[in-house]
Every structure is written in structure tokens, then in C-alpha cells.
Amino acid sequence: MLMCEPVHYRIDYEINPWMRRSNRVHGTRALDQWRRLRVRIEELGVAVELIRQAPGAPDMTFTANAGVVLGGRFIPSNFRFPERRPEEDHFIRWFRRRGYRIETIHLPHYWEGEGDVLPAGERVFAGHRYRTEFRALDHLEEALGGELVRLELASERFYHLDTCFAPLGGGRALYAPAAFTSEGRARLAAHFDDLIAVEPEEALRFACNALVVDRHVVMNAGCPATAGALRERGYEPVESATDEFIKAGGSVKCLALMLDAFAPRGDAGAP
């Protein structure tokens, strides 16, 4: 996974309902929470790569939004809001220096990487409306070489798919029902045998914004009902506080970009 230590993380602008410039980030606490999260991820056997945060890119620590890694290819995001566009070149340079091929989604179509695109078994689910344009997914399907399961989002508070949906493997997933249209909920029900509906209070604590490592689910602390539902199904919740990052509308999954989640046919693999 790719992570970015939040040495320049702050709230300089307001581009989602969570962000308020008056709600200042406590920098020391944010660093401590991020470092604890990194340790928990590494303790599960995950290799963590690091990219240095640019001073003028306060949201760069949310690396999941950088793009999607397809074996040896990196498809960078076209951020919808100009405030986040300075991040794009930093991520492109990081991947290019490591030997990845850079392939772009045609402008002006905006899309925001793994924030809205998540693999689940042999299928890939894609959210659209707030940060990813429907038409951008046409181009992404070409790059992936397969059809996406498209899910329209229905709540500005859950502006990315990874804020309200977490595939767990084995035909199971966490989801926040209110975050999807009725059609989106029907599509999810058609693809999962066990959809775990997260309680509204815990959905707003980003219980769905989780990382799945085998049978471990790394998630924000303070979501006891969701943690209990996971344990009942044989998963082990690994709680890690992310309150400082929720101020900007992100949690555990937002802070990590998966480098080996997608395995396109015929790809030679990552550098």
C-alpha cells in the first residue's frame, strides 16, 4: 500500500460537507493517529510504501484518491476540484520514477481513483456522481478490460464509494444503505450474499472506510455494532482512531492506496 505521512495536513478549503476551516486540525494528534494506523497495517504483514507530502497539497495524505494501480500501470485521478489538482503531478512522478506506465483518463472527465473504484473478487465496483463522472468510467473500463458495476451515490456526506462500501471477500460487504440510490442498493444485493448494513451513527464515523487484510478489517475506532457484526462472521476488527482525518471527510481506507489489488489479464505485474 502507498501512504503519505500527514506533515502538511490541514483544512485550507471546504469541498465536502465534513470540511470546515474553523474546525482546525490538531497536527500532532493527526500524526500520532496516522503513525499508529501505519503500524497496525504493517503488523498484518502489509508492505507500506511512502510518498512525501507536498506543502501545497494538504489532502495528499488521502492517497486512495490518487488513482488506480493496474499491475505495472498507474492511472492518475483527474480531481474534480482545483484545490486538489496540485497532487496529481506528485503522484505521477512517484510512480513514473518507479517504472510504472502512466495512462490517463481523458480530460475533462473527472474521477478520483480508488476513492470511487474498489475490486471485489472478479468484479470491480465504481461509484459516481459527486467526485467521479459517469463518462469517465467508460474510459476506465477500457483500461481495465472489463465492465464495471456502477453505483450512483445519493448523499454528499458519502461523496466517495469507499466512504460507504467495503467489500470483505466471500460474498460479503459492509455498506451504508442511505448512501446509495434504490437502484444502487439493488445492484449491491444482486452481487453479495451477505450485505451488512451499517448503522447510521457508525456510517457517519466511516465504519465502511476500512481496509481488509485476509480476515482482519482495519477500521476507525468507536464503531461497536459494526465490529460486532464482523466478529459474528469470523472477521477480526482492528480498530485505529482517525478522528482528525474525519474532519476532512476521510478515515482508514482513504489513507492507503492499494498497489496490488487489481490484476488485469495479460499484465506483466508491478515494477
PDB file of N, CA and C in Angstrom, residues 18-118:
ATOM      1  N   TRP A  18     -17.979  17.692   5.267  1.00  0.00           N
ATOM      2  CA  TRP A  18     -17.231  17.472   6.507  1.00  0.00           C
ATOM      3  C   TRP A  18     -16.253  18.603   6.796  1.00  0.00           C
ATOM      4  N   MET A  19     -15.787  19.244   5.762  1.00  0.00           N
ATOM      5  CA  MET A  19     -14.688  20.198   5.906  1.00  0.00           C
ATOM      6  C   MET A  19     -15.181  21.572   6.338  1.00  0.00           C
ATOM      7  N   ARG A  20     -14.605  22.064   7.441  1.00  0.00           N
ATOM      8  CA  ARG A  20     -14.861  23.431   7.898  1.00  0.00           C
ATOM      9  C   ARG A  20     -13.520  24.023   8.320  1.00  0.00           C
ATOM     10  N   ARG A  21     -13.183  25.138   7.748  1.00  0.00           N
ATOM     11  CA  ARG A  21     -11.891  25.754   8.080  1.00  0.00           C
ATOM     12  C   ARG A  21     -11.810  26.150   9.553  1.00  0.00           C
ATOM     13  N   SER A  22     -12.974  26.373  10.151  1.00  0.00           N
ATOM     14  CA  SER A  22     -12.989  26.721  11.578  1.00  0.00           C
ATOM     15  C   SER A  22     -12.690  25.514  12.471  1.00  0.00           C
ATOM     16  N   ASN A  23     -12.811  24.316  11.906  1.00  0.00           N
ATOM     17  CA  ASN A  23     -12.559  23.083  12.661  1.00  0.00           C
ATOM     18  C   ASN A  23     -11.107  22.664  12.438  1.00  0.00           C
ATOM     19  N   ARG A  24     -10.216  23.280  13.146  1.00  0.00           N
ATOM     20  CA  ARG A  24      -8.785  23.124  12.880  1.00  0.00           C
ATOM     21  C   ARG A  24      -8.283  21.722  13.207  1.00  0.00           C
ATOM     22  N   VAL A  25      -7.341  21.281  12.397  1.00  0.00           N
ATOM     23  CA  VAL A  25      -6.681  20.003  12.628  1.00  0.00           C
ATOM     24  C   VAL A  25      -5.625  20.167  13.713  1.00  0.00           C
ATOM     25  N   HIS A  26      -5.579  19.223  14.643  1.00  0.00           N
ATOM     26  CA  HIS A  26      -4.503  19.172  15.635  1.00  0.00           C
ATOM     27  C   HIS A  26      -3.376  18.339  15.026  1.00  0.00           C
ATOM     28  N   GLY A  27      -2.354  19.030  14.554  1.00  0.00           N
ATOM     29  CA  GLY A  27      -1.320  18.380  13.775  1.00  0.00           C
ATOM     30  C   GLY A  27      -0.619  17.237  14.486  1.00  0.00           C
ATOM     31  N   THR A  28      -0.263  17.444  15.744  1.00  0.00           N
ATOM     32  CA  THR A  28       0.448  16.400  16.488  1.00  0.00           C
ATOM     33  C   THR A  28      -0.429  15.168  16.655  1.00  0.00           C
ATOM     34  N   ARG A  29      -1.706  15.389  16.948  1.00  0.00           N
ATOM     35  CA  ARG A  29      -2.625  14.261  17.132  1.00  0.00           C
ATOM     36  C   ARG A  29      -2.843  13.529  15.806  1.00  0.00           C
ATOM     37  N   ALA A  30      -2.952  14.280  14.718  1.00  0.00           N
ATOM     38  CA  ALA A  30      -3.135  13.649  13.410  1.00  0.00           C
ATOM     39  C   ALA A  30      -1.924  12.775  13.057  1.00  0.00           C
ATOM     40  N   LEU A  31      -0.729  13.280  13.307  1.00  0.00           N
ATOM     41  CA  LEU A  31       0.478  12.494  13.046  1.00  0.00           C
ATOM     42  C   LEU A  31       0.502  11.219  13.873  1.00  0.00           C
ATOM     43  N   ASP A  32       0.116  11.337  15.134  1.00  0.00           N
ATOM     44  CA  ASP A  32       0.103  10.166  16.009  1.00  0.00           C
ATOM     45  C   ASP A  32      -0.902   9.131  15.516  1.00  0.00           C
ATOM     46  N   GLN A  33      -2.103   9.581  15.124  1.00  0.00           N
ATOM     47  CA  GLN A  33      -3.116   8.649  14.631  1.00  0.00           C
ATOM     48  C   GLN A  33      -2.639   7.970  13.351  1.00  0.00           C
ATOM     49  N   TRP A  34      -2.034   8.737  12.460  1.00  0.00           N
ATOM     50  CA  TRP A  34      -1.553   8.161  11.199  1.00  0.00           C
ATOM     51  C   TRP A  34      -0.460   7.132  11.463  1.00  0.00           C
ATOM     52  N   ARG A  35       0.474   7.454  12.338  1.00  0.00           N
ATOM     53  CA  ARG A  35       1.580   6.529  12.620  1.00  0.00           C
ATOM     54  C   ARG A  35       1.088   5.251  13.282  1.00  0.00           C
ATOM     55  N   ARG A  36       0.112   5.373  14.149  1.00  0.00           N
ATOM     56  CA  ARG A  36      -0.463   4.175  14.762  1.00  0.00           C
ATOM     57  C   ARG A  36      -1.160   3.306  13.713  1.00  0.00           C
ATOM     58  N   LEU A  37      -1.851   3.954  12.788  1.00  0.00           N
ATOM     59  CA  LEU A  37      -2.511   3.213  11.711  1.00  0.00           C
ATOM     60  C   LEU A  37      -1.480   2.490  10.856  1.00  0.00           C
ATOM     61  N   ARG A  38      -0.428   3.168  10.510  1.00  0.00           N
ATOM     62  CA  ARG A  38       0.617   2.529   9.695  1.00  0.00           C
ATOM     63  C   ARG A  38       1.180   1.297  10.407  1.00  0.00           C
ATOM     64  N   VAL A  39       1.438   1.412  11.703  1.00  0.00           N
ATOM     65  CA  VAL A  39       1.973   0.273  12.461  1.00  0.00           C
ATOM     66  C   VAL A  39       1.000  -0.896  12.432  1.00  0.00           C
ATOM     67  N   ARG A  40      -0.294  -0.602  12.614  1.00  0.00           N
ATOM     68  CA  ARG A  40      -1.292  -1.685  12.604  1.00  0.00           C
ATOM     69  C   ARG A  40      -1.333  -2.379  11.243  1.00  0.00           C
ATOM     70  N   ILE A  41      -1.233  -1.601  10.179  1.00  0.00           N
ATOM     71  CA  ILE A  41      -1.243  -2.187   8.832  1.00  0.00           C
ATOM     72  C   ILE A  41      -0.007  -3.057   8.623  1.00  0.00           C
ATOM     73  N   GLU A  42       1.138  -2.555   9.018  1.00  0.00           N
ATOM     74  CA  GLU A  42       2.374  -3.315   8.834  1.00  0.00           C
ATOM     75  C   GLU A  42       2.400  -4.567   9.700  1.00  0.00           C
ATOM     76  N   GLU A  43       1.806  -4.500  10.873  1.00  0.00           N
ATOM     77  CA  GLU A  43       1.756  -5.680  11.737  1.00  0.00           C
ATOM     78  C   GLU A  43       0.948  -6.811  11.119  1.00  0.00           C
ATOM     79  N   LEU A  44       0.086  -6.474  10.172  1.00  0.00           N
ATOM     80  CA  LEU A  44      -0.692  -7.506   9.472  1.00  0.00           C
ATOM     81  C   LEU A  44       0.066  -8.074   8.276  1.00  0.00           C
ATOM     82  N   GLY A  45       1.313  -7.655   8.111  1.00  0.00           N
ATOM     83  CA  GLY A  45       2.136  -8.194   7.042  1.00  0.00           C
ATOM     84  C   GLY A  45       2.071  -7.428   5.742  1.00  0.00           C
ATOM     85  N   VAL A  46       1.493  -6.238   5.768  1.00  0.00           N
ATOM     86  CA  VAL A  46       1.375  -5.427   4.561  1.00  0.00           C
ATOM     87  C   VAL A  46       2.611  -4.538   4.419  1.00  0.00           C
ATOM     88  N   ALA A  47       3.202  -4.524   3.236  1.00  0.00           N
ATOM     89  CA  ALA A  47       4.318  -3.630   2.959  1.00  0.00           C
ATOM     90  C   ALA A  47       3.779  -2.237   2.646  1.00  0.00           C
ATOM     91  N   VAL A  48       4.293  -1.235   3.340  1.00  0.00           N
ATOM     92  CA  VAL A  48       3.838   0.145   3.153  1.00  0.00           C
ATOM     93  C   VAL A  48       4.928   0.943   2.457  1.00  0.00           C
ATOM     94  N   GLU A  49       4.601   1.483   1.285  1.00  0.00           N
ATOM     95  CA  GLU A  49       5.469   2.413   0.583  1.00  0.00           C
ATOM     96  C   GLU A  49       5.046   3.835   0.973  1.00  0.00           C
ATOM     97  N   LEU A  50       5.981   4.773   0.892  1.00  0.00           N
ATOM     98  CA  LEU A  50       5.704   6.141   1.327  1.00  0.00           C
ATOM     99  C   LEU A  50       5.980   7.145   0.212  1.00  0.00           C
ATOM    100  N   ILE A  51       5.126   8.150   0.133  1.00  0.00           N
ATOM    101  CA  ILE A  51       5.348   9.299  -0.731  1.00  0.00           C
ATOM    102  C   ILE A  51       5.376  10.530   0.155  1.00  0.00           C
ATOM    103  N   ARG A  52       6.289  11.445  -0.142  1.00  0.00           N
ATOM    104  CA  ARG A  52       6.430  12.647   0.683  1.00  0.00           C
ATOM    105  C   ARG A  52       5.333  13.648   0.346  1.00  0.00           C
ATOM    106  N   GLN A  53       4.714  14.207   1.370  1.00  0.00           N
ATOM    107  CA  GLN A  53       3.637  15.173   1.150  1.00  0.00           C
ATOM    108  C   GLN A  53       4.198  16.527   0.750  1.00  0.00           C
ATOM    109  N   ALA A  54       3.606  17.123  -0.287  1.00  0.00           N
ATOM    110  CA  ALA A  54       3.988  18.455  -0.732  1.00  0.00           C
ATOM    111  C   ALA A  54       3.323  19.500   0.158  1.00  0.00           C
ATOM    112  N   PRO A  55       4.030  20.569   0.496  1.00  0.00           N
ATOM    113  CA  PRO A  55       3.459  21.598   1.386  1.00  0.00           C
ATOM    114  C   PRO A  55       2.156  22.194   0.868  1.00  0.00           C
ATOM    115  N   GLY A  56       2.022  22.304  -0.456  1.00  0.00           N
ATOM    116  CA  GLY A  56       0.825  22.918  -1.031  1.00  0.00           C
ATOM    117  C   GLY A  56      -0.282  21.953  -1.364  1.00  0.00           C
ATOM    118  N   ALA A  57      -0.212  20.730  -0.801  1.00  0.00           N
ATOM    119  CA  ALA A  57      -1.228  19.707  -1.076  1.00  0.00           C
ATOM    120  C   ALA A  57      -1.699  19.098   0.240  1.00  0.00           C
ATOM    121  N   PRO A  58      -2.529  19.818   1.005  1.00  0.00           N
ATOM    122  CA  PRO A  58      -2.893  19.366   2.352  1.00  0.00           C
ATOM    123  C   PRO A  58      -3.662  18.065   2.408  1.00  0.00           C
ATOM    124  N   ASP A  59      -4.355  17.692   1.316  1.00  0.00           N
ATOM    125  CA  ASP A  59      -5.127  16.445   1.301  1.00  0.00           C
ATOM    126  C   ASP A  59      -4.364  15.288   0.662  1.00  0.00           C
ATOM    127  N   MET A  60      -3.103  15.495   0.367  1.00  0.00           N
ATOM    128  CA  MET A  60      -2.322  14.455  -0.308  1.00  0.00           C
ATOM    129  C   MET A  60      -2.176  13.198   0.542  1.00  0.00           C
ATOM    130  N   THR A  61      -2.361  13.334   1.860  1.00  0.00           N
ATOM    131  CA  THR A  61      -2.277  12.172   2.746  1.00  0.00           C
ATOM    132  C   THR A  61      -3.368  11.148   2.450  1.00  0.00           C
ATOM    133  N   PHE A  62      -4.445  11.568   1.785  1.00  0.00           N
ATOM    134  CA  PHE A  62      -5.513  10.646   1.393  1.00  0.00           C
ATOM    135  C   PHE A  62      -5.130   9.998   0.056  1.00  0.00           C
ATOM    136  N   THR A  63      -4.167   9.106   0.114  1.00  0.00           N
ATOM    137  CA  THR A  63      -3.561   8.548  -1.098  1.00  0.00           C
ATOM    138  C   THR A  63      -4.515   7.695  -1.926  1.00  0.00           C
ATOM    139  N   ALA A  64      -5.574   7.175  -1.311  1.00  0.00           N
ATOM    140  CA  ALA A  64      -6.524   6.349  -2.069  1.00  0.00           C
ATOM    141  C   ALA A  64      -7.128   7.110  -3.232  1.00  0.00           C
ATOM    142  N   ASN A  65      -7.142   8.436  -3.148  1.00  0.00           N
ATOM    143  CA  ASN A  65      -7.738   9.252  -4.206  1.00  0.00           C
ATOM    144  C   ASN A  65      -6.782   9.535  -5.349  1.00  0.00           C
ATOM    145  N   ALA A  66      -5.535   9.053  -5.252  1.00  0.00           N
ATOM    146  CA  ALA A  66      -4.513   9.402  -6.238  1.00  0.00           C
ATOM    147  C   ALA A  66      -4.772   8.795  -7.604  1.00  0.00           C
ATOM    148  N   GLY A  67      -5.401   7.637  -7.644  1.00  0.00           N
ATOM    149  CA  GLY A  67      -5.627   6.942  -8.899  1.00  0.00           C
ATOM    150  C   GLY A  67      -5.851   5.465  -8.658  1.00  0.00           C
ATOM    151  N   VAL A  68      -5.535   4.655  -9.649  1.00  0.00           N
ATOM    152  CA  VAL A  68      -5.667   3.207  -9.542  1.00  0.00           C
ATOM    153  C   VAL A  68      -4.409   2.575 -10.123  1.00  0.00           C
ATOM    154  N   VAL A  69      -3.904   1.544  -9.446  1.00  0.00           N
ATOM    155  CA  VAL A  69      -2.726   0.811  -9.908  1.00  0.00           C
ATOM    156  C   VAL A  69      -3.188  -0.496 -10.539  1.00  0.00           C
ATOM    157  N   LEU A  70      -2.806  -0.698 -11.799  1.00  0.00           N
ATOM    158  CA  LEU A  70      -3.180  -1.904 -12.542  1.00  0.00           C
ATOM    159  C   LEU A  70      -1.901  -2.640 -12.928  1.00  0.00           C
ATOM    160  N   GLY A  71      -1.417  -3.477 -12.036  1.00  0.00           N
ATOM    161  CA  GLY A  71      -0.167  -4.165 -12.305  1.00  0.00           C
ATOM    162  C   GLY A  71       0.954  -3.162 -12.458  1.00  0.00           C
ATOM    163  N   GLY A  72       1.523  -3.071 -13.665  1.00  0.00           N
ATOM    164  CA  GLY A  72       2.603  -2.127 -13.928  1.00  0.00           C
ATOM    165  C   GLY A  72       2.140  -0.794 -14.460  1.00  0.00           C
ATOM    166  N   ARG A  73       0.839  -0.524 -14.393  1.00  0.00           N
ATOM    167  CA  ARG A  73       0.305   0.737 -14.896  1.00  0.00           C
ATOM    168  C   ARG A  73      -0.289   1.551 -13.755  1.00  0.00           C
ATOM    169  N   PHE A  74      -0.179   2.871 -13.862  1.00  0.00           N
ATOM    170  CA  PHE A  74      -0.821   3.775 -12.910  1.00  0.00           C
ATOM    171  C   PHE A  74      -1.709   4.729 -13.684  1.00  0.00           C
ATOM    172  N   ILE A  75      -2.994   4.755 -13.305  1.00  0.00           N
ATOM    173  CA  ILE A  75      -3.956   5.665 -13.927  1.00  0.00           C
ATOM    174  C   ILE A  75      -4.276   6.763 -12.916  1.00  0.00           C
ATOM    175  N   PRO A  76      -3.711   7.960 -13.077  1.00  0.00           N
ATOM    176  CA  PRO A  76      -3.901   9.026 -12.097  1.00  0.00           C
ATOM    177  C   PRO A  76      -5.291   9.645 -12.168  1.00  0.00           C
ATOM    178  N   SER A  77      -5.717  10.176 -11.054  1.00  0.00           N
ATOM    179  CA  SER A  77      -7.020  10.838 -10.979  1.00  0.00           C
ATOM    180  C   SER A  77      -7.010  12.166 -11.734  1.00  0.00           C
ATOM    181  N   ASN A  78      -8.195  12.558 -12.173  1.00  0.00           N
ATOM    182  CA  ASN A  78      -8.455  13.926 -12.622  1.00  0.00           C
ATOM    183  C   ASN A  78      -9.372  14.531 -11.554  1.00  0.00           C
ATOM    184  N   PHE A  79      -8.794  15.202 -10.582  1.00  0.00           N
ATOM    185  CA  PHE A  79      -9.595  15.684  -9.458  1.00  0.00           C
ATOM    186  C   PHE A  79     -10.643  16.684  -9.909  1.00  0.00           C
ATOM    187  N   ARG A  80     -11.814  16.569  -9.313  1.00  0.00           N
ATOM    188  CA  ARG A  80     -12.911  17.462  -9.706  1.00  0.00           C
ATOM    189  C   ARG A  80     -12.640  18.901  -9.268  1.00  0.00           C
ATOM    190  N   PHE A  81     -12.127  19.060  -8.045  1.00  0.00           N
ATOM    191  CA  PHE A  81     -11.950  20.409  -7.510  1.00  0.00           C
ATOM    192  C   PHE A  81     -10.510  20.888  -7.721  1.00  0.00           C
ATOM    193  N   PRO A  82     -10.330  22.129  -8.131  1.00  0.00           N
ATOM    194  CA  PRO A  82      -8.971  22.639  -8.393  1.00  0.00           C
ATOM    195  C   PRO A  82      -8.082  22.616  -7.155  1.00  0.00           C
ATOM    196  N   GLU A  83      -8.692  22.648  -5.968  1.00  0.00           N
ATOM    197  CA  GLU A  83      -7.889  22.642  -4.748  1.00  0.00           C
ATOM    198  C   GLU A  83      -7.025  21.380  -4.617  1.00  0.00           C
ATOM    199  N   ARG A  84      -7.467  20.275  -5.210  1.00  0.00           N
ATOM    200  CA  ARG A  84      -6.726  19.024  -5.077  1.00  0.00           C
ATOM    201  C   ARG A  84      -5.864  18.692  -6.295  1.00  0.00           C
ATOM    202  N   ARG A  85      -5.994  19.452  -7.347  1.00  0.00           N
ATOM    203  CA  ARG A  85      -5.247  19.129  -8.564  1.00  0.00           C
ATOM    204  C   ARG A  85      -3.729  19.219  -8.425  1.00  0.00           C
ATOM    205  N   PRO A  86      -3.190  20.049  -7.519  1.00  0.00           N
ATOM    206  CA  PRO A  86      -1.732  20.047  -7.349  1.00  0.00           C
ATOM    207  C   PRO A  86      -1.162  18.686  -6.948  1.00  0.00           C
ATOM    208  N   GLU A  87      -1.986  17.803  -6.397  1.00  0.00           N
ATOM    209  CA  GLU A  87      -1.499  16.476  -6.002  1.00  0.00           C
ATOM    210  C   GLU A  87      -1.136  15.610  -7.198  1.00  0.00           C
ATOM    211  N   GLU A  88      -1.796  15.825  -8.314  1.00  0.00           N
ATOM    212  CA  GLU A  88      -1.700  14.898  -9.442  1.00  0.00           C
ATOM    213  C   GLU A  88      -0.261  14.691  -9.906  1.00  0.00           C
ATOM    214  N   ASP A  89       0.479  15.783 -10.118  1.00  0.00           N
ATOM    215  CA  ASP A  89       1.839  15.664 -10.635  1.00  0.00           C
ATOM    216  C   ASP A  89       2.764  14.960  -9.655  1.00  0.00           C
ATOM    217  N   HIS A  90       2.554  15.159  -8.364  1.00  0.00           N
ATOM    218  CA  HIS A  90       3.406  14.499  -7.363  1.00  0.00           C
ATOM    219  C   HIS A  90       3.241  12.984  -7.420  1.00  0.00           C
ATOM    220  N   PHE A  91       2.015  12.529  -7.539  1.00  0.00           N
ATOM    221  CA  PHE A  91       1.784  11.087  -7.624  1.00  0.00           C
ATOM    222  C   PHE A  91       2.306  10.521  -8.952  1.00  0.00           C
ATOM    223  N   ILE A  92       2.082  11.234 -10.037  1.00  0.00           N
ATOM    224  CA  ILE A  92       2.569  10.766 -11.333  1.00  0.00           C
ATOM    225  C   ILE A  92       4.079  10.599 -11.314  1.00  0.00           C
ATOM    226  N   ARG A  93       4.784  11.590 -10.749  1.00  0.00           N
ATOM    227  CA  ARG A  93       6.244  11.498 -10.685  1.00  0.00           C
ATOM    228  C   ARG A  93       6.686  10.311  -9.830  1.00  0.00           C
ATOM    229  N   TRP A  94       6.007  10.082  -8.711  1.00  0.00           N
ATOM    230  CA  TRP A  94       6.388   8.973  -7.822  1.00  0.00           C
ATOM    231  C   TRP A  94       6.290   7.642  -8.567  1.00  0.00           C
ATOM    232  N   PHE A  95       5.194   7.443  -9.264  1.00  0.00           N
ATOM    233  CA  PHE A  95       5.005   6.178  -9.974  1.00  0.00           C
ATOM    234  C   PHE A  95       5.930   6.071 -11.190  1.00  0.00           C
ATOM    235  N   ARG A  96       6.126   7.161 -11.912  1.00  0.00           N
ATOM    236  CA  ARG A  96       6.995   7.105 -13.086  1.00  0.00           C
ATOM    237  C   ARG A  96       8.428   6.758 -12.688  1.00  0.00           C
ATOM    238  N   ARG A  97       8.917   7.334 -11.598  1.00  0.00           N
ATOM    239  CA  ARG A  97      10.288   7.052 -11.159  1.00  0.00           C
ATOM    240  C   ARG A  97      10.472   5.586 -10.774  1.00  0.00           C
ATOM    241  N   ARG A  98       9.395   4.919 -10.455  1.00  0.00           N
ATOM    242  CA  ARG A  98       9.484   3.514 -10.056  1.00  0.00           C
ATOM    243  C   ARG A  98       9.153   2.563 -11.196  1.00  0.00           C
ATOM    244  N   GLY A  99       9.060   3.088 -12.386  1.00  0.00           N
ATOM    245  CA  GLY A  99       8.925   2.239 -13.556  1.00  0.00           C
ATOM    246  C   GLY A  99       7.515   1.921 -13.990  1.00  0.00           C
ATOM    247  N   TYR A 100       6.519   2.567 -13.412  1.00  0.00           N
ATOM    248  CA  TYR A 100       5.138   2.336 -13.842  1.00  0.00           C
ATOM    249  C   TYR A 100       4.852   3.099 -15.133  1.00  0.00           C
ATOM    250  N   ARG A 101       4.000   2.536 -15.960  1.00  0.00           N
ATOM    251  CA  ARG A 101       3.498   3.242 -17.132  1.00  0.00           C
ATOM    252  C   ARG A 101       2.329   4.119 -16.698  1.00  0.00           C
ATOM    253  N   ILE A 102       2.332   5.337 -17.132  1.00  0.00           N
ATOM    254  CA  ILE A 102       1.269   6.282 -16.765  1.00  0.00           C
ATOM    255  C   ILE A 102       0.252   6.329 -17.891  1.00  0.00           C
ATOM    256  N   GLU A 103      -1.006   6.022 -17.569  1.00  0.00           N
ATOM    257  CA  GLU A 103      -2.094   6.083 -18.541  1.00  0.00           C
ATOM    258  C   GLU A 103      -3.196   6.950 -17.965  1.00  0.00           C
ATOM    259  N   THR A 104      -3.659   7.906 -18.737  1.00  0.00           N
ATOM    260  CA  THR A 104      -4.598   8.888 -18.195  1.00  0.00           C
ATOM    261  C   THR A 104      -6.018   8.675 -18.708  1.00  0.00           C
ATOM    262  N   ILE A 105      -6.966   9.128 -17.899  1.00  0.00           N
ATOM    263  CA  ILE A 105      -8.368   9.223 -18.315  1.00  0.00           C
ATOM    264  C   ILE A 105      -8.541  10.564 -19.017  1.00  0.00           C
ATOM    265  N   HIS A 106      -9.243  10.555 -20.147  1.00  0.00           N
ATOM    266  CA  HIS A 106      -9.332  11.758 -20.969  1.00  0.00           C
ATOM    267  C   HIS A 106      -9.995  12.914 -20.210  1.00  0.00           C
ATOM    268  N   LEU A 107      -9.343  14.048 -20.267  1.00  0.00           N
ATOM    269  CA  LEU A 107      -9.972  15.270 -19.766  1.00  0.00           C
ATOM    270  C   LEU A 107     -11.060  15.691 -20.749  1.00  0.00           C
ATOM    271  N   PRO A 108     -12.130  16.380 -20.310  1.00  0.00           N
ATOM    272  CA  PRO A 108     -12.309  16.959 -18.976  1.00  0.00           C
ATOM    273  C   PRO A 108     -13.024  16.042 -17.977  1.00  0.00           C
ATOM    274  N   HIS A 109     -13.091  14.757 -18.260  1.00  0.00           N
ATOM    275  CA  HIS A 109     -13.828  13.863 -17.370  1.00  0.00           C
ATOM    276  C   HIS A 109     -13.091  13.717 -16.033  1.00  0.00           C
ATOM    277  N   TYR A 110     -13.781  14.036 -14.962  1.00  0.00           N
ATOM    278  CA  TYR A 110     -13.157  13.948 -13.640  1.00  0.00           C
ATOM    279  C   TYR A 110     -13.444  12.581 -13.011  1.00  0.00           C
ATOM    280  N   TRP A 111     -12.483  12.101 -12.262  1.00  0.00           N
ATOM    281  CA  TRP A 111     -12.656  10.865 -11.500  1.00  0.00           C
ATOM    282  C   TRP A 111     -11.594  10.848 -10.400  1.00  0.00           C
ATOM    283  N   GLU A 112     -11.824  10.093  -9.331  1.00  0.00           N
ATOM    284  CA  GLU A 112     -10.942  10.212  -8.179  1.00  0.00           C
ATOM    285  C   GLU A 112     -10.469   8.870  -7.634  1.00  0.00           C
ATOM    286  N   GLY A 113      -9.959   8.056  -8.556  1.00  0.00           N
ATOM    287  CA  GLY A 113      -9.184   6.889  -8.183  1.00  0.00           C
ATOM    288  C   GLY A 113      -9.897   5.880  -7.319  1.00  0.00           C
ATOM    289  N   GLU A 114      -9.113   5.301  -6.410  1.00  0.00           N
ATOM    290  CA  GLU A 114      -9.627   4.226  -5.572  1.00  0.00           C
ATOM    291  C   GLU A 114     -10.673   4.712  -4.576  1.00  0.00           C
ATOM    292  N   GLY A 115     -10.819   6.018  -4.438  1.00  0.00           N
ATOM    293  CA  GLY A 115     -11.917   6.514  -3.631  1.00  0.00           C
ATOM    294  C   GLY A 115     -13.256   6.058  -4.175  1.00  0.00           C
ATOM    295  N   ASP A 116     -13.328   5.904  -5.507  1.00  0.00           N
ATOM    296  CA  ASP A 116     -14.584   5.519  -6.150  1.00  0.00           C
ATOM    297  C   ASP A 116     -14.520   4.192  -6.896  1.00  0.00           C
ATOM    298  N   VAL A 117     -13.384   3.512  -6.858  1.00  0.00           N
ATOM    299  CA  VAL A 117     -13.247   2.261  -7.614  1.00  0.00           C
ATOM    300  C   VAL A 117     -12.643   1.196  -6.711  1.00  0.00           C
ATOM    301  N   LEU A 118     -13.411   0.143  -6.436  1.00  0.00           N
ATOM    302  CA  LEU A 118     -12.977  -0.893  -5.500  1.00  0.00           C
ATOM    303  C   LEU A 118     -13.186  -2.282  -6.101  1.00  0.00           C
TER     304      LEU A 118
END
